[in-house]
Short mmCIF file of C-alpha atoms and ligand atoms in Angstrom, two decimals:
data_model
loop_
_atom_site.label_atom_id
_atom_site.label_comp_id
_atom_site.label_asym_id
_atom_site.label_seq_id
_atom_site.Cartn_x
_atom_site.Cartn_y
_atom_site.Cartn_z
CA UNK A 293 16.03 160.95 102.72
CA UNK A 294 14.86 157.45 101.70
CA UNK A 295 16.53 154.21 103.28
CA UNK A 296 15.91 150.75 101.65
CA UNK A 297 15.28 148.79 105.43
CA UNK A 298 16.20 144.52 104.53
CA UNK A 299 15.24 141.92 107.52
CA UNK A 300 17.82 139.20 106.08
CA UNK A 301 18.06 136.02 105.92
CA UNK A 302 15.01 134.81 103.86
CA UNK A 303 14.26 132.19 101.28
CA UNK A 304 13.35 133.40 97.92
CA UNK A 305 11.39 131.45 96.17
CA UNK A 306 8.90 132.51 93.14
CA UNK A 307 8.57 134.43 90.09
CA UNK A 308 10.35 138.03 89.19
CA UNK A 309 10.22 139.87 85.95
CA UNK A 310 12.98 142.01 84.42
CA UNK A 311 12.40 145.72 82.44
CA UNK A 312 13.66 147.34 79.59
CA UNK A 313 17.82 147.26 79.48
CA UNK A 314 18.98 150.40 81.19
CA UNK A 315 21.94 150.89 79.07
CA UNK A 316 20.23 149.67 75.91
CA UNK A 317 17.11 152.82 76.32
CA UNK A 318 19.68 155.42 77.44
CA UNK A 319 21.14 154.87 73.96
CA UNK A 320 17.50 154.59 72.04
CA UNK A 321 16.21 158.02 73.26
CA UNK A 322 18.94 159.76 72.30
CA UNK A 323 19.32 157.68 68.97
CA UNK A 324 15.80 158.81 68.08
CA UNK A 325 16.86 162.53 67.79
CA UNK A 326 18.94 161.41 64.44
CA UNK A 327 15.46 160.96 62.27
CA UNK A 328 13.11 162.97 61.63
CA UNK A 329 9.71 161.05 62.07
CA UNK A 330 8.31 159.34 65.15
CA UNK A 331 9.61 156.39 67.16
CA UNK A 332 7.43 154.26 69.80
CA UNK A 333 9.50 152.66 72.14
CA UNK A 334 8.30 149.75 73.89
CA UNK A 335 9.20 147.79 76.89
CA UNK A 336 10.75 150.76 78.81
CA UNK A 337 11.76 150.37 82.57
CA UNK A 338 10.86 153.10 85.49
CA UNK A 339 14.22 154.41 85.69
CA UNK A 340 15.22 157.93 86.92
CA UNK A 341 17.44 157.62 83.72
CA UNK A 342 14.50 157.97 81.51
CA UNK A 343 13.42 161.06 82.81
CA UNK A 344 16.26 163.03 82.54
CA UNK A 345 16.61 162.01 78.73
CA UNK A 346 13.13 162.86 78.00
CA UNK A 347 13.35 166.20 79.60
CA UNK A 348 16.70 166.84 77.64
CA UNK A 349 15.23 165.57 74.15
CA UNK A 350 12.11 168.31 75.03
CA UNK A 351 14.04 171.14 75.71
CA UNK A 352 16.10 170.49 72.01
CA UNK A 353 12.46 170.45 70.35
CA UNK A 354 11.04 167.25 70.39
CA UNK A 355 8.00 166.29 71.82
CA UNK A 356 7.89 163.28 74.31
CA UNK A 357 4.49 161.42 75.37
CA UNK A 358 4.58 158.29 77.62
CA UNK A 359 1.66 156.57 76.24
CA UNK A 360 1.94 154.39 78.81
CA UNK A 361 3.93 153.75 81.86
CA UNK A 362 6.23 151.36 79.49
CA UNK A 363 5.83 153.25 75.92
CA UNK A 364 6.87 156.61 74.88
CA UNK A 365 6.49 158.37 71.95
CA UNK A 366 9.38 160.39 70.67
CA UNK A 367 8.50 163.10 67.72
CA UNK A 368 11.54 164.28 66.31
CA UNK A 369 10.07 166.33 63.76
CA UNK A 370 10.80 169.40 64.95
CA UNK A 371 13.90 169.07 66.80
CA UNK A 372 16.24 172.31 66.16
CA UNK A 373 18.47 172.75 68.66
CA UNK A 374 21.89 171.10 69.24
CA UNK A 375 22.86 172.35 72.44
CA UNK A 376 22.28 169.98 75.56
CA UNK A 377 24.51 171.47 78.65
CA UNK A 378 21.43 171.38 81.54
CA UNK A 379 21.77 169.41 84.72
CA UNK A 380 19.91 166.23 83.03
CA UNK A 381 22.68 166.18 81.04
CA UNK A 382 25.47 166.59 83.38
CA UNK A 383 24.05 163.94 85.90
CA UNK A 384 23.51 160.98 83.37
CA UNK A 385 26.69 158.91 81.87
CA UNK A 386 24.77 158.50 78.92
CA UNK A 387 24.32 161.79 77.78
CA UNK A 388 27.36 161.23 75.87
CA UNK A 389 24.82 160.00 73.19
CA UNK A 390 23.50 163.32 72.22
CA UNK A 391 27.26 164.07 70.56
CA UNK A 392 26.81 161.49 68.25
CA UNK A 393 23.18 162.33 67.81
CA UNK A 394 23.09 165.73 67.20
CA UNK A 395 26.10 165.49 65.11
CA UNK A 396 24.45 162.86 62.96
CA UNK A 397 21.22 165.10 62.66
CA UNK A 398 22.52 168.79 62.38
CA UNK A 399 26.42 168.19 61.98
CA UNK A 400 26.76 170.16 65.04
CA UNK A 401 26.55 169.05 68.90
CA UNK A 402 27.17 171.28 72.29
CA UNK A 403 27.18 168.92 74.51
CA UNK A 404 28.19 168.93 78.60
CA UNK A 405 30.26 165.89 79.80
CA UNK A 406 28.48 163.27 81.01
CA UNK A 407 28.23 162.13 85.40
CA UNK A 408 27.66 159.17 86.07
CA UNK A 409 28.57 156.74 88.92
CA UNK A 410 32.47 157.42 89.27
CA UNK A 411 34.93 154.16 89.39
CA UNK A 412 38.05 156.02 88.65
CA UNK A 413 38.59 158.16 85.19
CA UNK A 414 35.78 157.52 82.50
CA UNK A 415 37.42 158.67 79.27
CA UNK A 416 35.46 160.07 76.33
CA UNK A 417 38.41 160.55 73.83
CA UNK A 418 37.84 157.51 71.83
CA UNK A 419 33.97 158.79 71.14
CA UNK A 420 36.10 161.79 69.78
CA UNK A 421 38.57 160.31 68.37
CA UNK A 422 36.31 158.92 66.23
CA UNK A 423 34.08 161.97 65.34
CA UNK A 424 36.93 163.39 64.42
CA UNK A 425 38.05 160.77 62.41
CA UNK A 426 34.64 161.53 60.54
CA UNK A 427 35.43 165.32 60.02
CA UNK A 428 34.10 166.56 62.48
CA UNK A 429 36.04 169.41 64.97
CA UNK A 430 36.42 168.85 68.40
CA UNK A 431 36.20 171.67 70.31
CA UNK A 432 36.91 171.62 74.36
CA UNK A 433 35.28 174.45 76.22
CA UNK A 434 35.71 175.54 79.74
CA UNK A 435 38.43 172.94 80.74
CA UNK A 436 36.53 170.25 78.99
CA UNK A 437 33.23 170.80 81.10
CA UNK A 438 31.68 171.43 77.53
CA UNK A 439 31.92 169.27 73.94
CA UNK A 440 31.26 171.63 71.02
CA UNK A 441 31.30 168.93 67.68
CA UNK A 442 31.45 170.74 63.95
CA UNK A 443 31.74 168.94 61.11
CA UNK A 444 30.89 170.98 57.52
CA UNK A 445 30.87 167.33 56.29
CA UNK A 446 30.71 164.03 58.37
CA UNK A 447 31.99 161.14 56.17
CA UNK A 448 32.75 157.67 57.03
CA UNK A 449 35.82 156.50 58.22
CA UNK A 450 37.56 153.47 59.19
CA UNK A 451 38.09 153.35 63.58
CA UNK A 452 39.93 151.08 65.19
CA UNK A 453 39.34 151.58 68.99
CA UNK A 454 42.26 151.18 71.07
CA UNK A 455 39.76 150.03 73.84
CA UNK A 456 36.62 148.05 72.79
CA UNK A 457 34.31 150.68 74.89
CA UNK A 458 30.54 150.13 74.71
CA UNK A 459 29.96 154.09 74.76
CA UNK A 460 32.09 155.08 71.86
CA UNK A 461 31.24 151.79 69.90
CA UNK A 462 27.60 152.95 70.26
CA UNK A 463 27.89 156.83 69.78
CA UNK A 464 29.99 156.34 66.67
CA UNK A 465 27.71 153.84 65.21
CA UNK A 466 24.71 156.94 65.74
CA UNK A 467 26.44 159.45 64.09
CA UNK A 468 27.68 157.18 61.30
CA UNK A 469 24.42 156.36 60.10
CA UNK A 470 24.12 159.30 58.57
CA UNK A 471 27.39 160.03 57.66
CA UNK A 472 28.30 159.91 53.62
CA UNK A 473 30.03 156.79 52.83
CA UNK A 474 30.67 153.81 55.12
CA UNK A 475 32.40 153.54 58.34
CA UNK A 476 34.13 150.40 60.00
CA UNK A 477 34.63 150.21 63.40
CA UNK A 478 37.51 147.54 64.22
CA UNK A 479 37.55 146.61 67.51
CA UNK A 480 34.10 147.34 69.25
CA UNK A 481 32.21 146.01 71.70
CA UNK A 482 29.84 143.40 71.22
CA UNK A 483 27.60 143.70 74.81
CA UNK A 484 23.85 143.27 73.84
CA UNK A 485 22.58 146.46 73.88
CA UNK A 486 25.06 147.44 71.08
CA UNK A 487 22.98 145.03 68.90
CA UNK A 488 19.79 146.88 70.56
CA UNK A 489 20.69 150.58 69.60
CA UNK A 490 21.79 149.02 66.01
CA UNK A 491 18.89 147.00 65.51
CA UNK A 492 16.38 150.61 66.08
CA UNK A 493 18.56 152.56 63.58
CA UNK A 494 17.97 149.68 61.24
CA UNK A 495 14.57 149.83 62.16
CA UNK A 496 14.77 154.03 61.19
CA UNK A 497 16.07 153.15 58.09
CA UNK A 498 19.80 153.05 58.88
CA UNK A 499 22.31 150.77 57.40
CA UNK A 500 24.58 149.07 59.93
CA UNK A 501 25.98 145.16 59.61
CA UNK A 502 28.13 143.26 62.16
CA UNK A 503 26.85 144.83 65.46
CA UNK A 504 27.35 141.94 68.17
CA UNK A 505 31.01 141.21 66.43
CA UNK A 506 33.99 143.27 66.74
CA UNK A 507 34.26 144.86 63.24
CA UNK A 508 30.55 146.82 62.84
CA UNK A 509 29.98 148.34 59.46
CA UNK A 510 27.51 151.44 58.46
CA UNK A 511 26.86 152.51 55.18
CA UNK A 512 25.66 155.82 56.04
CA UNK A 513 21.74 157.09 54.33
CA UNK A 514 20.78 160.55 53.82
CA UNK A 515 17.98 160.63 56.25
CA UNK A 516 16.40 158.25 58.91
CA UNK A 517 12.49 158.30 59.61
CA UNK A 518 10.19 156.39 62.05
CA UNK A 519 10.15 153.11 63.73
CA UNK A 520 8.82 151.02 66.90
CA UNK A 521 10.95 149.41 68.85
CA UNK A 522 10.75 147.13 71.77
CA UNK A 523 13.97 147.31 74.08
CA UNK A 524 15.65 143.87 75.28
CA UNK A 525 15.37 142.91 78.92
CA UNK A 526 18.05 144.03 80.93
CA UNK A 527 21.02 141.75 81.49
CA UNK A 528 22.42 143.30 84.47
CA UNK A 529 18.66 143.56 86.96
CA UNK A 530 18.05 139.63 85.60
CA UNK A 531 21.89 139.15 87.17
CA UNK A 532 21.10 140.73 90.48
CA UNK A 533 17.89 138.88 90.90
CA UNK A 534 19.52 135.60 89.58
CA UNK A 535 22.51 136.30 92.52
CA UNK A 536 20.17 137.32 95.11
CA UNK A 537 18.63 133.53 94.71
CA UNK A 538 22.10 132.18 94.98
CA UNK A 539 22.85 133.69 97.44
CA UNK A 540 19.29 133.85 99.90
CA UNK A 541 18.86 130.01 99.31
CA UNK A 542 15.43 128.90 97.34
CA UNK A 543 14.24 128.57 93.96
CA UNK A 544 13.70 131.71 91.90
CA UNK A 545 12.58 132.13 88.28
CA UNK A 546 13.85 135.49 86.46
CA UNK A 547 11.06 136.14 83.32
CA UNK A 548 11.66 138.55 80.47
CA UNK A 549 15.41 137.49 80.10
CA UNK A 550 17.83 136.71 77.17
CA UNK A 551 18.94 133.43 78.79
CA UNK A 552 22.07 133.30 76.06
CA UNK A 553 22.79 137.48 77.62
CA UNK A 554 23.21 135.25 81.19
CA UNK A 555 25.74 132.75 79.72
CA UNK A 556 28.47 134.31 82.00
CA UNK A 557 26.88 134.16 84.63
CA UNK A 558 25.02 131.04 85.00
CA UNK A 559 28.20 129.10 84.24
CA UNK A 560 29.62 130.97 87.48
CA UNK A 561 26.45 130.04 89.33
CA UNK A 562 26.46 126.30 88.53
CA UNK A 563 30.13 126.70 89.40
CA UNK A 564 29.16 127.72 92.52
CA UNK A 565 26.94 124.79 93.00
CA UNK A 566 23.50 126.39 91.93
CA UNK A 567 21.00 124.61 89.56
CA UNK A 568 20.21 126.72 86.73
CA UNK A 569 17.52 125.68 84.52
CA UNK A 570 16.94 127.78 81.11
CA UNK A 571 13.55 128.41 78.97
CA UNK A 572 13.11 130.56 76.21
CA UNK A 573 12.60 133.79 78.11
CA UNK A 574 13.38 132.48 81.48
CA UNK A 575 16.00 131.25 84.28
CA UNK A 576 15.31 129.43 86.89
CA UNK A 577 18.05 129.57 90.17
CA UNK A 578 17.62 126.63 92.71
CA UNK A 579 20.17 127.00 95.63
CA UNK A 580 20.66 125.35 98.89
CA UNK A 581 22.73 128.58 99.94
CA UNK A 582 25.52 126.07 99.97
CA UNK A 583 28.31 127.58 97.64
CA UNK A 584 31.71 126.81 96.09
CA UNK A 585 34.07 129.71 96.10
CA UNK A 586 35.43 130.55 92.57
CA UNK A 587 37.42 133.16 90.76
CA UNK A 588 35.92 135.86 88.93
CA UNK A 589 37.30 138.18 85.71
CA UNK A 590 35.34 141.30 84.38
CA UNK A 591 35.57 141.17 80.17
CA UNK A 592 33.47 142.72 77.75
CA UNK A 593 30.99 140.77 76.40
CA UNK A 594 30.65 137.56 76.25
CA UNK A 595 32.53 137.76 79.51
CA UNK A 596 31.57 138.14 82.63
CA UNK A 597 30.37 142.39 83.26
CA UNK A 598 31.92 144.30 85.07
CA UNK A 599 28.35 145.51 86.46
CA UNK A 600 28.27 142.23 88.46
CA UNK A 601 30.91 142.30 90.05
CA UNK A 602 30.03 143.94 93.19
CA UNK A 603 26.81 141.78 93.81
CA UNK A 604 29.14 138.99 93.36
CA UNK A 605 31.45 139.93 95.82
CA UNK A 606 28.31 139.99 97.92
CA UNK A 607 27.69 136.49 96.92
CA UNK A 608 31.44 135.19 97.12
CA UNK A 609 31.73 136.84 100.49
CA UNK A 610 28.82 133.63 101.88
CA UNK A 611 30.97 130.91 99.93
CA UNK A 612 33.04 128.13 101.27
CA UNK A 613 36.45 129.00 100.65
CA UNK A 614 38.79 131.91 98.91
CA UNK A 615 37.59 133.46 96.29
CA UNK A 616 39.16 136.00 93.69
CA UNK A 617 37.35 138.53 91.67
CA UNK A 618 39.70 140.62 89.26
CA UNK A 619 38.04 143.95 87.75
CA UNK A 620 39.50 144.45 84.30
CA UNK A 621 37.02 147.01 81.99
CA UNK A 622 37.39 149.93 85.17
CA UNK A 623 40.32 151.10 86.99
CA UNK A 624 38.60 151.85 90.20
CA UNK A 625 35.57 149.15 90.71
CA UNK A 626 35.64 148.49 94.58
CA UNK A 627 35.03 151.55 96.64
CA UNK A 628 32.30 149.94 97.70
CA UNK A 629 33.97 147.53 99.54
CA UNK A 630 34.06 149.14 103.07
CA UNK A 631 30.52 149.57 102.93
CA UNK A 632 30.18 145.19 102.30
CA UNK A 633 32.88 145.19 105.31
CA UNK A 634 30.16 146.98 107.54
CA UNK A 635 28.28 143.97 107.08
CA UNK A 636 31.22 141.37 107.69
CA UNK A 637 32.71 141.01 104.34
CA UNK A 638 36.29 140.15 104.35
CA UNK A 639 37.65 141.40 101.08
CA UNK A 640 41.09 142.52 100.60
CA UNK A 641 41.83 144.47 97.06
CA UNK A 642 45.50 144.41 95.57
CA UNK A 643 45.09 146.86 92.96
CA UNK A 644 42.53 145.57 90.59
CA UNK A 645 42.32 142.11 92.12
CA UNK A 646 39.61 141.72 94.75
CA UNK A 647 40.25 138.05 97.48
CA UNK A 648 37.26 137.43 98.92
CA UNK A 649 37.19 134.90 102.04
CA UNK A 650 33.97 133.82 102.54
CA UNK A 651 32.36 134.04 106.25
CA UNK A 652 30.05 131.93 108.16
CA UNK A 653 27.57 135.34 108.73
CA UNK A 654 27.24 138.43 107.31
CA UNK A 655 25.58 140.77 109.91
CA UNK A 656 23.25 144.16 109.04
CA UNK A 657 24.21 147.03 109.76
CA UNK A 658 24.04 150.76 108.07
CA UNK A 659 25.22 151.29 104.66
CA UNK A 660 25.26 153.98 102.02
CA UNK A 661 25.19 152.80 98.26
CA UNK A 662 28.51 154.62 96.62
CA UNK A 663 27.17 154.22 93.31
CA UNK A 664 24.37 152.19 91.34
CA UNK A 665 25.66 148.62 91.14
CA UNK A 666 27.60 148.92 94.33
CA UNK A 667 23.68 149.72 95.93
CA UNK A 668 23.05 146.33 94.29
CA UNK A 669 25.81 144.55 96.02
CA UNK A 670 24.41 145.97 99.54
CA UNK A 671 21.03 144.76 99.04
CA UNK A 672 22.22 141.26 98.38
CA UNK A 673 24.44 141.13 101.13
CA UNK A 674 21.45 142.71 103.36
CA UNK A 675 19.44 139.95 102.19
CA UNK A 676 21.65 137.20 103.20
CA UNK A 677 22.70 139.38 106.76
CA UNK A 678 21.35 138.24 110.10
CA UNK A 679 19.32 141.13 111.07
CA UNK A 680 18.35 144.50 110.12
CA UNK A 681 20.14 146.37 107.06
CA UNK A 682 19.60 149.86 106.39
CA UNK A 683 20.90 151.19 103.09
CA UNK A 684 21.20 154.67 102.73
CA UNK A 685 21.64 156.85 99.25
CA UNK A 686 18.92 155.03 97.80
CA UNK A 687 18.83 157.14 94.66
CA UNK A 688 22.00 156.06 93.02
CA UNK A 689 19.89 152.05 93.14
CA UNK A 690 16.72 154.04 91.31
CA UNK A 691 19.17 154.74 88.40
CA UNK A 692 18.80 151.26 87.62
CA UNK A 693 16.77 149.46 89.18
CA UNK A 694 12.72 149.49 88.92
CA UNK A 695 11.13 149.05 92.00
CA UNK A 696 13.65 146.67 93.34
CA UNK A 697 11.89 146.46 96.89
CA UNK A 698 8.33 145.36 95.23
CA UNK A 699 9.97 143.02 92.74
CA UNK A 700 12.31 141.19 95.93
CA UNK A 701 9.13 141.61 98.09
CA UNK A 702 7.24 139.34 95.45
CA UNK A 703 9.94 136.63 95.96
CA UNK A 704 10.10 136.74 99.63
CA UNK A 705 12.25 139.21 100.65
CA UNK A 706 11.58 141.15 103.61
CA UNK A 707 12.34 144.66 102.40
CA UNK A 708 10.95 148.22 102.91
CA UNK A 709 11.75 151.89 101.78
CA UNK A 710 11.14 154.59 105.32
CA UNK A 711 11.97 158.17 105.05
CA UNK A 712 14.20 159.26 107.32
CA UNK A 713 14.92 162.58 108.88
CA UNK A 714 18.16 163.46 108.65
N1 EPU B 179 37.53 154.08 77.78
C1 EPU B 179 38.53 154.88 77.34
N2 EPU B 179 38.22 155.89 76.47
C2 EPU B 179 36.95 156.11 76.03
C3 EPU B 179 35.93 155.28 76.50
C4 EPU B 179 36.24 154.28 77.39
O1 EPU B 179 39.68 154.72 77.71
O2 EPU B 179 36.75 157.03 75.24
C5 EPU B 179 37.84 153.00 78.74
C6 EPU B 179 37.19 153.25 80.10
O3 EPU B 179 37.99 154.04 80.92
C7 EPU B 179 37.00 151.84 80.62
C8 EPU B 179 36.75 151.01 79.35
O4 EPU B 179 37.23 151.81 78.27
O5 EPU B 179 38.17 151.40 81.24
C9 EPU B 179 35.32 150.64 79.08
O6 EPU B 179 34.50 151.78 79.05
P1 EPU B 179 33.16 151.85 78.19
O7 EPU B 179 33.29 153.00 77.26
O8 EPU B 179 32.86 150.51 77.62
O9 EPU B 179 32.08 152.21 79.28
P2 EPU B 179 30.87 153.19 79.14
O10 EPU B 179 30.32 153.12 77.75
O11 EPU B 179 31.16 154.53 79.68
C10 EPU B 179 29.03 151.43 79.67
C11 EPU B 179 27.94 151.27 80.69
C12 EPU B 179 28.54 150.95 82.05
C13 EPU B 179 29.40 149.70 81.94
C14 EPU B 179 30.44 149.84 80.82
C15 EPU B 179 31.22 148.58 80.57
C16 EPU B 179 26.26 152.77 79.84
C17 EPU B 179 25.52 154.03 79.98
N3 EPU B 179 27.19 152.51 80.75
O12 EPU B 179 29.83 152.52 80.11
O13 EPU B 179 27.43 150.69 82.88
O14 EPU B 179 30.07 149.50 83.16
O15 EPU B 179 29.78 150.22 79.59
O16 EPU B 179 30.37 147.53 80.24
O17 EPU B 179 25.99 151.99 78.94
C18 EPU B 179 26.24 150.54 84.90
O18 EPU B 179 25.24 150.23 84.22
O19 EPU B 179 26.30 150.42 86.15
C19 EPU B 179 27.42 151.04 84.20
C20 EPU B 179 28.37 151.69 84.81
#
């Protein structure tokens, strides 16, 4: 068993640089099994993610190649089978994006339900809604465990989603773009890698208008080919390194970021009492350590993401004053909170409403990460804690994150992965 081991309590000052957007690749790779040709994709991060969608594309008959660490090349050529129900599949949220994949390649999909870090129920009926809206059966095998998607013809449709969700809005917009006719989806998410996935299948050859506004339209084409693609940097790791200055005191610059993707977020961070300065690709985060408390609301995007919002109850938790911090995209967002009260946080939750009274000194302790971002949270707080913090269940942080210990070691940190017997 790996532990991530944090001596807290330094200054971070210096230069970090962010990888590939997690959620923006986990909806590329599987996009790329809708053409038949080749796609390159650039800029990818080191992400456990990654592997298990490159071991489920081989097994349906395409052939994968990391030309380098960062690049792979995806030959869809010869994909023929539309049945993905291995553990890959099962373990990975994203998998989801095969449905709309497959469907859009073959017009049929067997696809397990996706894993995934668990905040309370994660829905897929409005990616099904929606396929069905297109023609396409739903079928629901073993008590749901398995998706089996049949359409003799997938045409466009117009969806209006009850709930602007960033996986449907994505996995409809896949299989639509190579549906016959055009499709309108009313209502749909607008985070930025939604513009990503739409911007590749442009780049294949597809036809899609309006992604980054809430009414996205695809005028489906018979066939999509090959394209390279560089991913965006990722929003959320820029985030956590950009709240890790905050909250560790110093003067940090984040490189390879989208500064308009951090709007949200800076203008909590200057709230706070931080100096943010913006380049093209860049963010710089000067802090004295010396924060304001403030109140906090989850929203899609442009809002502030919900997969912040446990590192900033790690950062709220070292402010002067009360703070608030109200989860509104998930249900069940804070059962990570007993593991932050290990290391002196005093939060209280009231259903989806999170008060956070900030404290003079958090204190390390051991931790286990409950799920990916909530691993994120612990780290920061570690980093700010007097003393040693030992954060167990490393691997849900790997999802995500790409080397975080080298990348916060390069900026000062004092932070370690040990093996531990257990
Ligand atoms: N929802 C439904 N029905 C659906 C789909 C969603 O009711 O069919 C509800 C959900 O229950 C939730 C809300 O809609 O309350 C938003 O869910 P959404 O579909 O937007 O989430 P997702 O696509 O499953 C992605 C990210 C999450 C991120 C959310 C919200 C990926 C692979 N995952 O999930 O990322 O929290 O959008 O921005 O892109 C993470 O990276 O740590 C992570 C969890």
């Amino acid at each position: 068993m790996e532990q991530l081991v944090i001596r807290g309590q330094r200054r971070l000052k210096g230069e970090v640089a962010v990888s590939g957007a997690k959620n923006a690749v986990v909806a590329i790779i599987p996009a790329a099994i809708t053409a038949k040709g080749v796609s390159i994709i650039e800029n990818l991060p080191c992400i456990e993610d990654v592997a298990g969608l490159v071991s489920t594309l081989n097994s349906l008959g395409a052939v994968c190649d990391f030309l380098d660490e960062r690049t792979l090349r995806i030959d869809s050529t010869k994909v023929d089978r539309w049945e993905a129900t291995g553990d890959a599949v099962r373990r990975m949220r994203a998998s989801y994006y095969l449905m709309g994949a497959l469907l859009g390649r073959f017009r049929q999909a067997v696809v397990a339900t996706p894993g995934g870090c668990n905040f309370g129920s994660r829905p897929i009926n409005l990616h099904l809604k929606g396929f069905s809206a297109m023609g396409a059966e739903v079928i629901e095998e073993n008590g749901g465990d398995i998706i089996r998607l049949k359409a003799d013809k997938l045409h466009g449709a117009n969806i209006f989603l009850d709930t602007a969700s960033v996986g449907a809005t994505i996995n409809l917009m896949i299989a639509a773009s190579t549906a016959e006719g055009t499709t309108v989806i009313e209502n749909a998410a607008k985070e930025p890698h939604i513009v990503d996935t739409a911007n590749f299948l442009n780049m294949l050859g597809a036809k899609i208008r309006g992604a980054g506004t809430d009414v996205i339209r695809i005028q489906g084409v018979e066939e999509l080919s090959s394209a390279e693609y560089m991913i965006i940097p990722d929003q959320i790791e820029a985030g956590t390194y950009m709240i890790a200055a905050a909250i560790c005191g110093g003067d940090v610059t984040v490189r390879n970021v989208i500064p308009k993707h951090m709007d949200s977020l800076s203008a909590k961070l200057e709230e706070m009492g931080c100096k943010i300065i913006e380049g093209d690709d860049y963010i710089e985060v000067i802090s004295d350590g010396n924060l304001k408390a403030v109140n906090v609301k989850t929203m899609t995007y442009p809002g502030f993401p919900t997969d912040l919002q446990p590192q900033m109850s790690a950062l709220l938790s070292k402010a002067h004053g009360t703070s608030t911090l109200t989860e509104n995209v998930w249900e069940n967002r804070f059962q990570y909170v007993n593991q932050l009260r290990r290391l002196g946080c005093d939060i209280s939750i009231d259903g989806r409403v999170a008060t956070i009274k900030g404290v003079d000194c958090l204190v390390g302790n051991e931790v286990n990460a409950t799920d990916l971002r909530a691993g994120a949270a612990l780290v920061i707080a570690g980093l700010a804690a007097k003393g040693e913090t030992r954060i167990g269940n490393v691997k849900y942080i790997d999802r995500g994150y790409e080397k975080i210990e080298y990348k916060l070691r390069a900026i000062g940190a004092d932070i370690e992965r040990v093996r531990v017997q257990r």
